[in-house]
PDB file of C-alpha atoms in Angstrom:
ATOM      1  CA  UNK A   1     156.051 149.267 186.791  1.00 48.00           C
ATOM      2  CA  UNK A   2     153.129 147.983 184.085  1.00 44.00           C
ATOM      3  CA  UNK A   3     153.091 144.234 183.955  1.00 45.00           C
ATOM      4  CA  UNK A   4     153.964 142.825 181.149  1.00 45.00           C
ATOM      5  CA  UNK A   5     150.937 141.783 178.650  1.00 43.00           C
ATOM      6  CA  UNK A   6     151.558 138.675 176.775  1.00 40.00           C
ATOM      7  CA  UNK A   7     150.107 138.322 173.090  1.00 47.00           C
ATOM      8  CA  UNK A   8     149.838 135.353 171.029  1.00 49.00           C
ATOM      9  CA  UNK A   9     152.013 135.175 167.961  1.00 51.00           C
ATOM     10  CA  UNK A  10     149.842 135.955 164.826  1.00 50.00           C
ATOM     11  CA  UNK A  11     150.911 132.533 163.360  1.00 51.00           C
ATOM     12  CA  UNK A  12     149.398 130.941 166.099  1.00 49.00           C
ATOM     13  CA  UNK A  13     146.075 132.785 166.355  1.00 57.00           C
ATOM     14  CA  UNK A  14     145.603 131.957 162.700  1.00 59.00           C
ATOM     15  CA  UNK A  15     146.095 128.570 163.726  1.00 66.00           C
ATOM     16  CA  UNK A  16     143.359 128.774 166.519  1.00 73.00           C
ATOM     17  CA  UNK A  17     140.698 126.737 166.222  1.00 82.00           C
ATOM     18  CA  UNK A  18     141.650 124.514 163.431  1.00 87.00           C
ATOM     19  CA  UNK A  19     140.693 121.596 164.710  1.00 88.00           C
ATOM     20  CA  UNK A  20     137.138 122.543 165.043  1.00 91.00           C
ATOM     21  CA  UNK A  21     137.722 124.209 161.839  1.00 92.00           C
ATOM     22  CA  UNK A  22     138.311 121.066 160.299  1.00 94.00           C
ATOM     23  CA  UNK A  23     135.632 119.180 161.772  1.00 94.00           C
ATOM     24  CA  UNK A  24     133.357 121.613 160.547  1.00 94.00           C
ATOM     25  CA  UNK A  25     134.783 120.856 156.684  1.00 96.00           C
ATOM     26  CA  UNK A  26     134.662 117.171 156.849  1.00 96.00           C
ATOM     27  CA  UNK A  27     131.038 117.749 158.147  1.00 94.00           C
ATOM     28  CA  UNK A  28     129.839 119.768 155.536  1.00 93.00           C
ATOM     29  CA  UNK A  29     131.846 117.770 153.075  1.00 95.00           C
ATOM     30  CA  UNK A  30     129.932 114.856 154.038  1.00 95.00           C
ATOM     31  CA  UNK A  31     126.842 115.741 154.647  1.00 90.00           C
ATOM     32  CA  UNK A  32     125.952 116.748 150.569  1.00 88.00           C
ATOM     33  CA  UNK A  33     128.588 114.011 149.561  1.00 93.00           C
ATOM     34  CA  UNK A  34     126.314 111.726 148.293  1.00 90.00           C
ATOM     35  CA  UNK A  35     123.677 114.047 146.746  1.00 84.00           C
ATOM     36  CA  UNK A  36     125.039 114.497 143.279  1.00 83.00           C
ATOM     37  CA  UNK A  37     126.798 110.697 142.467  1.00 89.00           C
ATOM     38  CA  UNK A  38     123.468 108.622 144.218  1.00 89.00           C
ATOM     39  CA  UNK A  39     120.765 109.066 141.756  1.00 85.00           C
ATOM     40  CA  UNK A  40     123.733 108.223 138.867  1.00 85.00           C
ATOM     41  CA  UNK A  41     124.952 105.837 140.809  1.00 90.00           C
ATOM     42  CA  UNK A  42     120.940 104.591 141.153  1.00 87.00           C
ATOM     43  CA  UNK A  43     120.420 104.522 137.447  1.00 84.00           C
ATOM     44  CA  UNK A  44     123.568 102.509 136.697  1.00 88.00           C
ATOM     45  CA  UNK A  45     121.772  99.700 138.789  1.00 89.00           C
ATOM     46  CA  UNK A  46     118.220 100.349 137.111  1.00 88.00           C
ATOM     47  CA  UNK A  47     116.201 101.458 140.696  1.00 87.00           C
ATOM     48  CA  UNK A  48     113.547 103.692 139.597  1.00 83.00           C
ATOM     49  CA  UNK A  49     112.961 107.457 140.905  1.00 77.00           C
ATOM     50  CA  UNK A  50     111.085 106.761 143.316  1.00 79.00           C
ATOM     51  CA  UNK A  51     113.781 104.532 144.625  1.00 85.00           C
ATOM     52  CA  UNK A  52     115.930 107.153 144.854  1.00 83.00           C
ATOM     53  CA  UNK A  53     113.614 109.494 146.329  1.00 81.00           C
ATOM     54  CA  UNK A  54     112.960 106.744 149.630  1.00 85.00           C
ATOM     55  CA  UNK A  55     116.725 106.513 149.832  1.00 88.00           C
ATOM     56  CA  UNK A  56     116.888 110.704 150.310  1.00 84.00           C
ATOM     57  CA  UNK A  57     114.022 110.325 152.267  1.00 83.00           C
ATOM     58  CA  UNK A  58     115.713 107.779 154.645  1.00 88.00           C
ATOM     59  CA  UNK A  59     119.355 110.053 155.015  1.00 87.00           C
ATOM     60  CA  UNK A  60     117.136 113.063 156.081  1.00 83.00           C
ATOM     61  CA  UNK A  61     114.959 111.438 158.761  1.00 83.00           C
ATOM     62  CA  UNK A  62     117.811 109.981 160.119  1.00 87.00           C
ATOM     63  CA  UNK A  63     118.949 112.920 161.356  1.00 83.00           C
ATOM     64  CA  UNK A  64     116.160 113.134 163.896  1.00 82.00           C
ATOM     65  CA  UNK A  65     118.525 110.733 165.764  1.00 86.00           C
ATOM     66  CA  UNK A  66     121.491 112.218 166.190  1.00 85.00           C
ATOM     67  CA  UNK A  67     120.140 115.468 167.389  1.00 81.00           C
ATOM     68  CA  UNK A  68     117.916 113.403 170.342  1.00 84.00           C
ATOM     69  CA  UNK A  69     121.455 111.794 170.925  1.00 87.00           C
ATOM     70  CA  UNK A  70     123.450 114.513 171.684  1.00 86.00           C
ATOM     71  CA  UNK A  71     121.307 116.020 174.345  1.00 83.00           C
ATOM     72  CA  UNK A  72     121.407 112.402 175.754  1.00 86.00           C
ATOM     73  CA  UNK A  73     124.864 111.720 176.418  1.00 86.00           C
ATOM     74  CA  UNK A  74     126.542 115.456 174.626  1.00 84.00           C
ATOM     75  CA  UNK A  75     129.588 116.092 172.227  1.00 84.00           C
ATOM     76  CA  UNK A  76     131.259 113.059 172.558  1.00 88.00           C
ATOM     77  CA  UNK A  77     127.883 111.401 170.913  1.00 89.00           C
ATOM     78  CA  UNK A  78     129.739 112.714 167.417  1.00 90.00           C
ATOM     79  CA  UNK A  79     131.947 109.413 167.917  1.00 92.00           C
ATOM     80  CA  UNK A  80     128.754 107.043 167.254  1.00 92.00           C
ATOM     81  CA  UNK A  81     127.523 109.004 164.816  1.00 93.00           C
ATOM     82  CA  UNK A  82     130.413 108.952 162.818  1.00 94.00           C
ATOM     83  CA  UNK A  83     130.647 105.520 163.243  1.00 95.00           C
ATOM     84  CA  UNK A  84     127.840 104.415 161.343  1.00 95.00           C
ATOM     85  CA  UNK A  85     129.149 107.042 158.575  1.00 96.00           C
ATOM     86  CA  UNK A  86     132.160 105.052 158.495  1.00 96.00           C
ATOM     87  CA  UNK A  87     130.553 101.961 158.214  1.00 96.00           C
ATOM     88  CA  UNK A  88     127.807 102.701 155.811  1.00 96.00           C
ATOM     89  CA  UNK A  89     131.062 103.481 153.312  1.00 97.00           C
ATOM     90  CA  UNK A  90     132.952 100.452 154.258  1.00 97.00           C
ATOM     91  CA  UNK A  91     130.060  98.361 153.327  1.00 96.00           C
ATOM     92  CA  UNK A  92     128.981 100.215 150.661  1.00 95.00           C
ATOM     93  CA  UNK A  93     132.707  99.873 149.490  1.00 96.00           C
ATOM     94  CA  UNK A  94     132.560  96.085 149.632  1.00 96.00           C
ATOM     95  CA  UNK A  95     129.234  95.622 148.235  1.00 95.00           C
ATOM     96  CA  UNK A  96     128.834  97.805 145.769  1.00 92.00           C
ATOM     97  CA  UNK A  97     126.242  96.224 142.922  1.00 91.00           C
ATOM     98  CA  UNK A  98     123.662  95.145 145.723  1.00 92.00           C
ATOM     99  CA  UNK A  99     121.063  97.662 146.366  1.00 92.00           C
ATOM    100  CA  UNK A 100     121.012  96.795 150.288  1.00 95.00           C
ATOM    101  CA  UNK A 101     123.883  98.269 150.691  1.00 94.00           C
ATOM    102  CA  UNK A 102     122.700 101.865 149.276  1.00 94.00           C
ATOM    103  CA  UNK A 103     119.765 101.880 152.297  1.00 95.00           C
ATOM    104  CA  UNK A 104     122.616 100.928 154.791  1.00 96.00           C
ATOM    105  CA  UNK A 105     124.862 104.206 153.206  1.00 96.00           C
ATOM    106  CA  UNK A 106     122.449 106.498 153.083  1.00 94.00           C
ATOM    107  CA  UNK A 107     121.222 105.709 156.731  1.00 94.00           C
ATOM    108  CA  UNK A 108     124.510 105.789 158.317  1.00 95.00           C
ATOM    109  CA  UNK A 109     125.166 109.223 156.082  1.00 94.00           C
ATOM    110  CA  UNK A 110     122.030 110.616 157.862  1.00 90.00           C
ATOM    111  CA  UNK A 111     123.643 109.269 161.456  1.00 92.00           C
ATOM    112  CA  UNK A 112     126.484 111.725 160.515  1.00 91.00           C
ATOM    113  CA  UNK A 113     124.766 115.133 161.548  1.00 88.00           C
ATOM    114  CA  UNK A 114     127.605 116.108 163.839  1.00 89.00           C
ATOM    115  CA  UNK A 115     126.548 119.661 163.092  1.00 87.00           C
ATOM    116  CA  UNK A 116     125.270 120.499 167.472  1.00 86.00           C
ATOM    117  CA  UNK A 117     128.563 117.908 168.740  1.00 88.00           C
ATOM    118  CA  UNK A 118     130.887 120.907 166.416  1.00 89.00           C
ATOM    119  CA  UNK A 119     129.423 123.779 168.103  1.00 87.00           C
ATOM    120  CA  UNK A 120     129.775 121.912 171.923  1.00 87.00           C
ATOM    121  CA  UNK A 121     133.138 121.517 170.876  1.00 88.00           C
ATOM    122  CA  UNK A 122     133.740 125.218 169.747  1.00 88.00           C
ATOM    123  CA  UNK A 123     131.987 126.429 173.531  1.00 87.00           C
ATOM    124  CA  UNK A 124     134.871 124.028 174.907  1.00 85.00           C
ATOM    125  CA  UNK A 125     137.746 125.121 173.180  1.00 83.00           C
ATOM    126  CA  UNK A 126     136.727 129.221 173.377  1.00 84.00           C
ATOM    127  CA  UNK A 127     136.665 128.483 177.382  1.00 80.00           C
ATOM    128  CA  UNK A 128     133.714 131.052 178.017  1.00 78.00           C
ATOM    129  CA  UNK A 129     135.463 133.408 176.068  1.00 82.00           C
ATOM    130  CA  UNK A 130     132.694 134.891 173.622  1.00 84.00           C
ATOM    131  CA  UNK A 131     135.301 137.173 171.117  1.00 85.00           C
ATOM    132  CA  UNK A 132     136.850 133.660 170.951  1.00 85.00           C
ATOM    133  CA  UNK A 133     133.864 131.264 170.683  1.00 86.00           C
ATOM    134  CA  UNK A 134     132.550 134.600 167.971  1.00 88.00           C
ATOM    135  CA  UNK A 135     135.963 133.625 165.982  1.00 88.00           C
ATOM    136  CA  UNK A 136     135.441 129.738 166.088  1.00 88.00           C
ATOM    137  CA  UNK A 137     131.874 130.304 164.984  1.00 89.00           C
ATOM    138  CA  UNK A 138     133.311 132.405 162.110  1.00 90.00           C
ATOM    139  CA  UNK A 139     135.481 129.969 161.318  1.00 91.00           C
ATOM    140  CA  UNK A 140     134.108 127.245 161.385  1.00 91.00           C
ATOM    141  CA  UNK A 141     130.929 128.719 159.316  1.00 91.00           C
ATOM    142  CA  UNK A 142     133.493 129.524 156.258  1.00 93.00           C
ATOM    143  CA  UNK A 143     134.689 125.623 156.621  1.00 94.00           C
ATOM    144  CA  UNK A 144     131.256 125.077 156.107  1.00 92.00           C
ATOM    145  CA  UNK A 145     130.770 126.824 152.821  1.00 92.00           C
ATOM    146  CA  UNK A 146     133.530 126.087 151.652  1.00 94.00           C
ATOM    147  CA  UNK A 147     132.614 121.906 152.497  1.00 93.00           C
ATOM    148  CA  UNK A 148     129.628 122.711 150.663  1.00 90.00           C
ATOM    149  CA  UNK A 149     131.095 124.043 147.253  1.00 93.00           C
ATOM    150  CA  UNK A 150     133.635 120.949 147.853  1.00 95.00           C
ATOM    151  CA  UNK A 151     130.920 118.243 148.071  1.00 92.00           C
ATOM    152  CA  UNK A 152     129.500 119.413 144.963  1.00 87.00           C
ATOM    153  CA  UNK A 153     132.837 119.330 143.252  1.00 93.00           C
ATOM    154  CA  UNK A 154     134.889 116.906 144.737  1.00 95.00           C
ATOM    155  CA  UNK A 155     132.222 113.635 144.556  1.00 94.00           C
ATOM    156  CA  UNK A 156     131.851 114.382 140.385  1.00 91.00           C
ATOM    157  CA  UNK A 157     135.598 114.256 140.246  1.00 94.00           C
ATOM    158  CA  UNK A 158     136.377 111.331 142.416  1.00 95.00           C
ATOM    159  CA  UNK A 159     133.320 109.249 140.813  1.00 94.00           C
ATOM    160  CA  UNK A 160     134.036 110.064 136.738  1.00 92.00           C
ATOM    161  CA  UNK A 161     137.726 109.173 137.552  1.00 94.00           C
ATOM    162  CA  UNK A 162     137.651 105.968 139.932  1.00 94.00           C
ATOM    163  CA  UNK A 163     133.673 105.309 139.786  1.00 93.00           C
ATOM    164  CA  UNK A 164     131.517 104.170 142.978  1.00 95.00           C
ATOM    165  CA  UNK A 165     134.569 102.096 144.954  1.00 94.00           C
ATOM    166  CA  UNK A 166     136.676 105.598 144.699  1.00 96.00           C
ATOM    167  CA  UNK A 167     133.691 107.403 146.136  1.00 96.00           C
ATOM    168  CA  UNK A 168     133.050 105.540 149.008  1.00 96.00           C
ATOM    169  CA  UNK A 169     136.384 104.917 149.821  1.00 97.00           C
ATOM    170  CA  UNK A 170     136.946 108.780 149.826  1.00 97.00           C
ATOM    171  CA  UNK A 171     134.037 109.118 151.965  1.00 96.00           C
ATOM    172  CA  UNK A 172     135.331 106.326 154.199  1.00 97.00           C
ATOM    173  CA  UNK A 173     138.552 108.170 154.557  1.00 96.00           C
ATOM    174  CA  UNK A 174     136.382 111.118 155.733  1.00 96.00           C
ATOM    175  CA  UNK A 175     135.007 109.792 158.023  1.00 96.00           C
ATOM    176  CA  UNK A 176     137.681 108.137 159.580  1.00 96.00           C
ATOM    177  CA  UNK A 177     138.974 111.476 159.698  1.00 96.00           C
ATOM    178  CA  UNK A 178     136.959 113.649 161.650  1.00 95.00           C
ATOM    179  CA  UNK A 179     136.586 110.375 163.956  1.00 95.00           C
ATOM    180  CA  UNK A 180     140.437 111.348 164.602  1.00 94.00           C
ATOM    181  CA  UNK A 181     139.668 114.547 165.255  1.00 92.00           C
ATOM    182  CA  UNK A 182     136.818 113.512 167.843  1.00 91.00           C
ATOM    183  CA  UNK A 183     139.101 111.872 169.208  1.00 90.00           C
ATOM    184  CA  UNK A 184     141.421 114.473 169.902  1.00 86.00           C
ATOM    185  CA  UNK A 185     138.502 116.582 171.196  1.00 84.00           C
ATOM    186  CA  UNK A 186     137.721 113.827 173.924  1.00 79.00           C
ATOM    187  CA  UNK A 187     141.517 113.898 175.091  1.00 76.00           C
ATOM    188  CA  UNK A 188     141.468 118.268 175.161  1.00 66.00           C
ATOM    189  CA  UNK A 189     138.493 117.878 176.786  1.00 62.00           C
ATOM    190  CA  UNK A 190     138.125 119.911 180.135  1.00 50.00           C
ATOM    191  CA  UNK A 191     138.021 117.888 183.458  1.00 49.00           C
ATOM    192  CA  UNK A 192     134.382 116.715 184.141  1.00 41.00           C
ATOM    193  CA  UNK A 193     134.392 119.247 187.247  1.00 39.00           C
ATOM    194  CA  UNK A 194     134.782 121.752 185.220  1.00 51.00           C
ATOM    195  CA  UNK A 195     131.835 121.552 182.334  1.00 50.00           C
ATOM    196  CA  UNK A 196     129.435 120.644 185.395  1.00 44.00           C
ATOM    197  CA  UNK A 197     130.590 124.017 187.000  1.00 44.00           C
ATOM    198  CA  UNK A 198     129.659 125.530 183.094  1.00 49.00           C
ATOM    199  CA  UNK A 199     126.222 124.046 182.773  1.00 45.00           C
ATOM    200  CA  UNK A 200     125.198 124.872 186.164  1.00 40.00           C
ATOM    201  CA  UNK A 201     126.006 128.377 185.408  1.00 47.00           C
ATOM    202  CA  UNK A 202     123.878 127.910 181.599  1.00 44.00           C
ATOM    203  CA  UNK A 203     120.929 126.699 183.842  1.00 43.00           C
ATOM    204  CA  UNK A 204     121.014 129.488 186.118  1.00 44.00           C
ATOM    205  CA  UNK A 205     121.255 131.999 183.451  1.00 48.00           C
ATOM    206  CA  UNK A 206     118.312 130.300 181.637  1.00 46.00           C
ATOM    207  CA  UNK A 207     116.443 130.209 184.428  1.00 46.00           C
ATOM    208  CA  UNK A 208     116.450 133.910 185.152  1.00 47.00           C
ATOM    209  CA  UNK A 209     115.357 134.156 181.328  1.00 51.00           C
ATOM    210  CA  UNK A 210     112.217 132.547 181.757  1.00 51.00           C
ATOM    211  CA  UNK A 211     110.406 130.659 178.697  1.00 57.00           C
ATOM    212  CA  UNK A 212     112.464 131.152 175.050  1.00 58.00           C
ATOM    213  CA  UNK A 213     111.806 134.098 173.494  1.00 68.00           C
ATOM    214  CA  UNK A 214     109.625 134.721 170.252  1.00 70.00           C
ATOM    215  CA  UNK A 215     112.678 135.088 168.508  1.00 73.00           C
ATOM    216  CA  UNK A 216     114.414 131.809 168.775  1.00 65.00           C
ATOM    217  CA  UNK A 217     110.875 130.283 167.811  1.00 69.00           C
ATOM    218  CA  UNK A 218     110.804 132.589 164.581  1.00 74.00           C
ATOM    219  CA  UNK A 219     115.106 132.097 163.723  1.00 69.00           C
ATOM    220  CA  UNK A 220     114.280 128.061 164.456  1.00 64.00           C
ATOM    221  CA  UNK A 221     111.655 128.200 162.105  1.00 68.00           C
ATOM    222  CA  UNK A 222     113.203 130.229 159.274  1.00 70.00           C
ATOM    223  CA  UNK A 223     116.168 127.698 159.810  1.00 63.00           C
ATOM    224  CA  UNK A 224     114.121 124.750 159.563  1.00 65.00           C
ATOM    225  CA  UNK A 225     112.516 126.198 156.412  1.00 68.00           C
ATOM    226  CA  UNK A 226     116.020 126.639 154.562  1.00 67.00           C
ATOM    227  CA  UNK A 227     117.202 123.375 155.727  1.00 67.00           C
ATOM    228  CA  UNK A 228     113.910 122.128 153.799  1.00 65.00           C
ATOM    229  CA  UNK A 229     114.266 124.188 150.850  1.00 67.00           C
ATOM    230  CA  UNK A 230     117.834 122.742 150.280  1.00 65.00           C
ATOM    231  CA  UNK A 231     117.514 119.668 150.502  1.00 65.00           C
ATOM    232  CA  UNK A 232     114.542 119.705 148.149  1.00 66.00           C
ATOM    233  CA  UNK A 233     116.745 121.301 145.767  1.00 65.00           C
ATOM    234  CA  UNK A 234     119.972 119.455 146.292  1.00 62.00           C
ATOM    235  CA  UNK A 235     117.579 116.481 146.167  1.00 62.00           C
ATOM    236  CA  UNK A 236     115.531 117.455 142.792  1.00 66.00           C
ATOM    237  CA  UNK A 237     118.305 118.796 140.673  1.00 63.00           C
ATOM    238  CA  UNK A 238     119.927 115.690 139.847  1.00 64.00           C
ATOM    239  CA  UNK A 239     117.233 113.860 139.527  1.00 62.00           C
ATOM    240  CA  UNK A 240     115.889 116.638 136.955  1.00 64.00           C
ATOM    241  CA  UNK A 241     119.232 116.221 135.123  1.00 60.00           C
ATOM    242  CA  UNK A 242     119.229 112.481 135.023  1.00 60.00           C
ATOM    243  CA  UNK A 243     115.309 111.631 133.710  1.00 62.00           C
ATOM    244  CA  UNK A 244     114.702 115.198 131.862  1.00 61.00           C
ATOM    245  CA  UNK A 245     117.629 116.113 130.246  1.00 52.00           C
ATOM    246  CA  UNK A 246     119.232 112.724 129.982  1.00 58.00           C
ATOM    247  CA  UNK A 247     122.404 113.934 131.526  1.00 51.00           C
ATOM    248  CA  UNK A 248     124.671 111.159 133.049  1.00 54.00           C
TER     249      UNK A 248
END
């Protein structure tokens, strides 16, 4: 007699992965939240350009830190990082004429690069399955694109219909958020036994590999390149809009 092979409903494989899913939204979502609304937001309180262009500056190098943190302490790092998201809104909430307050948001913005904590917590949740970790990736690459066309859309709405306050508050509520969701990833979280067991088993793999290959190098390049060439653009645009064209 076959055994009998157990499927999972297809409501609830549709359902798989949503919380990583998510994550991978509100990530996205925030991560190009401010890009449109600051240099507007920057002209209504008279900074210059090159105000605006330190305070860009400042978000992007701060992401430097987050990266170095995760391969300090791992996934659950995303909690401190999204902290200071959190907070640079709440203060930036509260405070919203003084111009201190923009260098605190943009710097805790730039702490928010929970971009390498998402894809620890994909690995965890496929179980060392790679069709399923393939699907979360999927998945939560769409959330991504589809955080980026909402952080280009959503920000002009809030901010032309409730001004700065509205925006940081949504942004605040964002945050808070995915720090939920974090959460819930450090409760599913496998037993500690169990991910030392995994990364044992990474090491030994990489070790039979030898050095990187030229590839990585060249795909770590290319993406550093786009990441450069974006945020140059998302940077420039608005500014171009708001000094050239007079467009507020």
């Amino acid at each position: 007699r076959e055994p009998i092979q157990y499927q999972i409903p297809n409501t609830l494989s549709k359902m798989r992965f949503w919380d990583v899913t998510l994550m991978s939204w509100v990530f996205q979502l925030l991560l190009n939240f401010l890009f449109i609304i600051l240099p507007v937001h920057a002209k209504e309180l008279g900074l210059r350009p090159s105000d605006v262009g330190v305070l860009f500056a400042i978000n992007i190098g701060m992401r430097f830190f987050p990266n170095f943190l995760v391969t300090r302490i791992g996934a659950i790092a995303d909690l401190v990082m999204m902290l200071c998201t959190l907070a640079g809104y709440v203060i930036a909430f509260f405070w919203p004429r003084d111009v201190w307050s923009l260098y605190i948001l943009v710097a805790g913005a730039g702490w928010g690069f929970t971009r390498p904590c998402i894809s620890l917590h994909a690995q965890r949740a496929s179980k060392g399955d790679l069709d399923a970790l393939s699907l979360a990736s999927q998945r939560c690459g769409a959330a991504r694109s589809l955080g980026d066309i909402c952080a280009f859309v959503i920000p002009p709405a809030v901010y032309s219909m409730a001004g700065w306050t509205g925006l940081t508050a949504v942004g605040a509520g964002s945050a808070l958020l995915y720090l939920l969701l974090a959460l819930c990833q450090v409760e599913w979280a496998a037993p500690a036994e169990n991910q030392e067991a995994h990364s044992l088993q990474i090491v030994e793999e990489e070790s039979k590999e030898g050095e990187i290959a030229w590839i990585d190098w060249a795909i770590s390049a290319a993406f550093i390149s786009t990441e450069w060439q974006l945020n140059m653009f998302i940077s420039a645009v608005p500014q171009t809009l708001i000094q050239r064209f007079e467009i507020n």
